[in-house]
mmCIF file of C-alpha atoms in Angstrom:
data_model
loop_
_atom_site.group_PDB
_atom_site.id
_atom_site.type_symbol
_atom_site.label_atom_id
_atom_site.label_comp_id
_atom_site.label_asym_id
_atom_site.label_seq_id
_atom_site.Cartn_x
_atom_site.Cartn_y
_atom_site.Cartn_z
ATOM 1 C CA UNK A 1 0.000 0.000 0.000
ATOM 2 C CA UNK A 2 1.609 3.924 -0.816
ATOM 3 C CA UNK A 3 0.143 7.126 -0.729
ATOM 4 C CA UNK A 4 0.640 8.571 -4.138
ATOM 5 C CA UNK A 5 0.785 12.831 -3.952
ATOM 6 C CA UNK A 6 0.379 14.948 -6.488
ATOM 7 C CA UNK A 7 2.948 17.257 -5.184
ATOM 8 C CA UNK A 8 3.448 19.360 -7.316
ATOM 9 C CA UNK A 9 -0.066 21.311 -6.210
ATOM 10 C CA UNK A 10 -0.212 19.869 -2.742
ATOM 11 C CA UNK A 11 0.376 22.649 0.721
ATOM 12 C CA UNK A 12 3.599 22.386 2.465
ATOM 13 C CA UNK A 13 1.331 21.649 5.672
ATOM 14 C CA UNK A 14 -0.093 18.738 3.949
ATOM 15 C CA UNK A 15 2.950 17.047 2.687
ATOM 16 C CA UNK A 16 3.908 17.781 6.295
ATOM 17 C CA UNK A 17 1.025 16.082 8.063
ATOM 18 C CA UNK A 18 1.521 13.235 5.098
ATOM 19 C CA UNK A 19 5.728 12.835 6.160
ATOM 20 C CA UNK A 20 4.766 12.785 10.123
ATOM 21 C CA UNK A 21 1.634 9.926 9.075
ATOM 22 C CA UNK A 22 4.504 8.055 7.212
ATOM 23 C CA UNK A 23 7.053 7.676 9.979
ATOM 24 C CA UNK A 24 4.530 7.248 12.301
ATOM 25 C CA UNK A 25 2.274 3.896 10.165
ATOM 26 C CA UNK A 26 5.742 2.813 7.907
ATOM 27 C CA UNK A 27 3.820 3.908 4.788
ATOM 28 C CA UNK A 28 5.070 4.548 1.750
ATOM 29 C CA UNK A 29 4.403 8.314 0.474
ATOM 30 C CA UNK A 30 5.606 8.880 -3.142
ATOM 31 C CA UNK A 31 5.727 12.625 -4.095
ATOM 32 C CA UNK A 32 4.875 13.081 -7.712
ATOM 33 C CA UNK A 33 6.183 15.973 -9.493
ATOM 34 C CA UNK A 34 7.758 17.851 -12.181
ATOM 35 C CA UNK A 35 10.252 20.074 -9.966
ATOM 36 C CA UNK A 36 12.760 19.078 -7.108
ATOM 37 C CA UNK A 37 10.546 19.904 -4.318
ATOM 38 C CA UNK A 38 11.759 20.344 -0.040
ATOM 39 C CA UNK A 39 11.182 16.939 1.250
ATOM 40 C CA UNK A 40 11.494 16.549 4.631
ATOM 41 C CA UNK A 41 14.094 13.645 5.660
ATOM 42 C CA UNK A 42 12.191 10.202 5.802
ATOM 43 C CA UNK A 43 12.790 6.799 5.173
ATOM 44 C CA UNK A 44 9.209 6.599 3.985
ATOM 45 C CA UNK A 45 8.854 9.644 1.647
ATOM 46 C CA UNK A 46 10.627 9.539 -1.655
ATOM 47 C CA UNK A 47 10.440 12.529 -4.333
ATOM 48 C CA UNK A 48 9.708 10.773 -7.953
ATOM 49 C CA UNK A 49 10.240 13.578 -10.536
ATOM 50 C CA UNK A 50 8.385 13.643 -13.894
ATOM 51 C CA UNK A 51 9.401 15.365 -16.834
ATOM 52 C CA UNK A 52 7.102 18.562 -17.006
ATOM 53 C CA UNK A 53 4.561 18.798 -18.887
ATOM 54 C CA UNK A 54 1.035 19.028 -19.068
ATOM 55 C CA UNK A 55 -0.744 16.171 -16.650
ATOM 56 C CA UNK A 56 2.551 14.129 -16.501
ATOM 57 C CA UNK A 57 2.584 13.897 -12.801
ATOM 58 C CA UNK A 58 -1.352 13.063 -13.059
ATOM 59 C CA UNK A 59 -0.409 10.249 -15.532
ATOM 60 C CA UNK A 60 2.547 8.816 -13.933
ATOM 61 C CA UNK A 61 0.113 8.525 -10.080
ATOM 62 C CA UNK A 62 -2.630 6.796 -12.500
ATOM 63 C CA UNK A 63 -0.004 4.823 -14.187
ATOM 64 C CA UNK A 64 1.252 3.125 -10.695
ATOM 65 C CA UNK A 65 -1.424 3.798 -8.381
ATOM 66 C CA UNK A 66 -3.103 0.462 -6.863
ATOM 67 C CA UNK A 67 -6.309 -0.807 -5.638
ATOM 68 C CA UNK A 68 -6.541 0.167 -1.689
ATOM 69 C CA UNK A 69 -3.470 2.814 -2.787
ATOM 70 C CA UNK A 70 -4.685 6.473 -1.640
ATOM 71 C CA UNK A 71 -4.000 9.169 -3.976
ATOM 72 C CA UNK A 72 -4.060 13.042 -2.415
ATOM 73 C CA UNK A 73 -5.282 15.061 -4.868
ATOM 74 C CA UNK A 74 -7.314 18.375 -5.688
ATOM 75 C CA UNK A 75 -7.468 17.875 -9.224
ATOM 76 C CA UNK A 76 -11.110 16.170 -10.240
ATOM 77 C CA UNK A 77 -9.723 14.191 -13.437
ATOM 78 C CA UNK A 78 -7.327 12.557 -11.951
ATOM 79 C CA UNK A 79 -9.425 11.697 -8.688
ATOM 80 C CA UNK A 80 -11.731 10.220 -11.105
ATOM 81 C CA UNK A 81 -8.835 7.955 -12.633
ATOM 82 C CA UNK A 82 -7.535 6.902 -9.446
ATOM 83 C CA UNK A 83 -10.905 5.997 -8.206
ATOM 84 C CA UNK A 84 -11.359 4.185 -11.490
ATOM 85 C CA UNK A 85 -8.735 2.032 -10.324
ATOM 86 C CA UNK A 86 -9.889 1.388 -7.183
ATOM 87 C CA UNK A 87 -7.739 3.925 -5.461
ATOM 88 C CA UNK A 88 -9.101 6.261 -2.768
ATOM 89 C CA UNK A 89 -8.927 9.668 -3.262
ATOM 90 C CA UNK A 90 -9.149 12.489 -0.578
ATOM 91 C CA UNK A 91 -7.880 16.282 -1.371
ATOM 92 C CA UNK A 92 -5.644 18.740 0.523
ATOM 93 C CA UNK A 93 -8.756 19.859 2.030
ATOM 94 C CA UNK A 94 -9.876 16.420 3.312
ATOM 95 C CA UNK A 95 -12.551 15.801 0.955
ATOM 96 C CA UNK A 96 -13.072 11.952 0.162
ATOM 97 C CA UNK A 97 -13.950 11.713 -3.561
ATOM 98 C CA UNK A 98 -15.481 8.287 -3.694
ATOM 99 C CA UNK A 99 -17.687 6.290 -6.959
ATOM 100 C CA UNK A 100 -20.708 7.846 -5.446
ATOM 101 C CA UNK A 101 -19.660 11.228 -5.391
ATOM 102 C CA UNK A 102 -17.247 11.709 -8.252
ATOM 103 C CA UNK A 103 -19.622 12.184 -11.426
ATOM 104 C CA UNK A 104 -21.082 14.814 -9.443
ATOM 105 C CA UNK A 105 -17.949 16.518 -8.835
ATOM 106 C CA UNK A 106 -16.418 16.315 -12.512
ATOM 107 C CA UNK A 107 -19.707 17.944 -14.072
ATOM 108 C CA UNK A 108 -19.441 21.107 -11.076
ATOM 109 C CA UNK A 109 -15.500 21.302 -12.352
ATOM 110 C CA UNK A 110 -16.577 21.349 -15.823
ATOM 111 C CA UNK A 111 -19.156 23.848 -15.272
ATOM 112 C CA UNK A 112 -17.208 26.197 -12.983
ATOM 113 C CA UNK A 113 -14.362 25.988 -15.786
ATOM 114 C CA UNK A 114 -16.814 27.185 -18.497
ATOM 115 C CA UNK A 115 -17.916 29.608 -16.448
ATOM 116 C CA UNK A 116 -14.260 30.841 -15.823
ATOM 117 C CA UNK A 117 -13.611 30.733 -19.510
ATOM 118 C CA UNK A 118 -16.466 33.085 -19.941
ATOM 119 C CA UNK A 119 -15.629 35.597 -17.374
ATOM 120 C CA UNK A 120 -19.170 35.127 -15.450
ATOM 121 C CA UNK A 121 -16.531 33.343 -13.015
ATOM 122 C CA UNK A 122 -13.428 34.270 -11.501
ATOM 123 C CA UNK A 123 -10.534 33.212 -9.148
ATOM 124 C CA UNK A 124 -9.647 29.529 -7.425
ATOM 125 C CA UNK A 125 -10.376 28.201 -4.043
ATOM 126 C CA UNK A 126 -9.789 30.054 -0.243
ATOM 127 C CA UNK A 127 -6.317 29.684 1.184
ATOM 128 C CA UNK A 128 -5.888 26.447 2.999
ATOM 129 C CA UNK A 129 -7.431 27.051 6.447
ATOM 130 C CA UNK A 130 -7.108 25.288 10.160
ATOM 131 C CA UNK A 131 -10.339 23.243 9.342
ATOM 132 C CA UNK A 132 -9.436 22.038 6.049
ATOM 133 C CA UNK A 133 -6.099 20.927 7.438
ATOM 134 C CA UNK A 134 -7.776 19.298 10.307
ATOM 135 C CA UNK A 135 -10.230 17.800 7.815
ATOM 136 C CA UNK A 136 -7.187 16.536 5.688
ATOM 137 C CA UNK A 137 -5.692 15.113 9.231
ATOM 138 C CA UNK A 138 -8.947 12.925 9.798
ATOM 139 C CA UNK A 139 -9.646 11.820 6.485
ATOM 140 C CA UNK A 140 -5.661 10.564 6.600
ATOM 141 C CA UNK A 141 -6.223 9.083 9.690
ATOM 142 C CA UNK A 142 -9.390 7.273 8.853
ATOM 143 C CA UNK A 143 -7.701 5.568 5.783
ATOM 144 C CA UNK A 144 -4.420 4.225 7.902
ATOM 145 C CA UNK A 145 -7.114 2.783 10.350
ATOM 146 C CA UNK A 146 -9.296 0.933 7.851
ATOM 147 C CA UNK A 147 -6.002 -0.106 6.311
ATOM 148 C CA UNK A 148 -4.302 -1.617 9.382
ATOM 149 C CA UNK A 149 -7.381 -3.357 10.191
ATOM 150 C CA UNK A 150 -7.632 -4.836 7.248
ATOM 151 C CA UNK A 151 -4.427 -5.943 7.620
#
């Protein structure tokens, strides 16, 4: 079982809370990205570097990502991919995208990003605040659990 981040998007704090949950369980958190990023010191965190490009971290988490894997992620396409592969998903912000939920989620993306494109919308999401990273916390937290029970 790994965590598979897509780094190259993903808080400081989060990658934070993700090294401390690695040394803590002995998981296996893979940082996906397509620049050298500041990786804390960890036997269980390792840096993977794509080359850049347009999705190629995205491609190279769907490309290794396995079922019961967890994939931390705030972009909807690839959550949908992971989940596709049987992957659980939960964002920076601690939402759980799950089969149920997903379809829902990739048509309010869509939308928003039409919306964007026609200047009724504008901006991206709040800073990361103390809930969300709480809500990130639990979510983690939750997963390691149902994971080391299941042995």
């Amino acid at each position: 079982m790994s965590i598979w981040v897509d780094a190259d998007a993903c808080p400081t704090v989060i990658r934070d809370i993700l090294v401390r949950a690695a040394d803590r369980c002995g998981i296996a958190v893979v940082l996906v990205a397509n620049r050298a990023l500041n990786v804390p010191r960890s036997r269980f965190v390792r840096q993977q570097l794509v080359a850049a490009g347009f999705d190629a971290a995205d491609k190279e988490i769907v490309r290794q990502a396995e079922r019961g894997d967890l994939v931390v992620t705030a972009d909807i396409p690839l959550a949908a991919e992971a989940i596709e592969k049987q992957a659980e998903v939960i964002s920076p912000r601690g939402e759980c995208f799950t089969p149920d939920n997903i379809r829902e989620r990739l048509a309010m993306r869509d939308l928003l990003d039409t919306l964007r494109g026609s200047g009724l919308a504008s901006g991206g999401p709040p800073p990361l605040s103390a809930t969300d990273r709480q809500q990130f916390a639990n979510a983690l937290d939750r997963y390691l659990a149902r994971r080391q029970a299941a042995g």
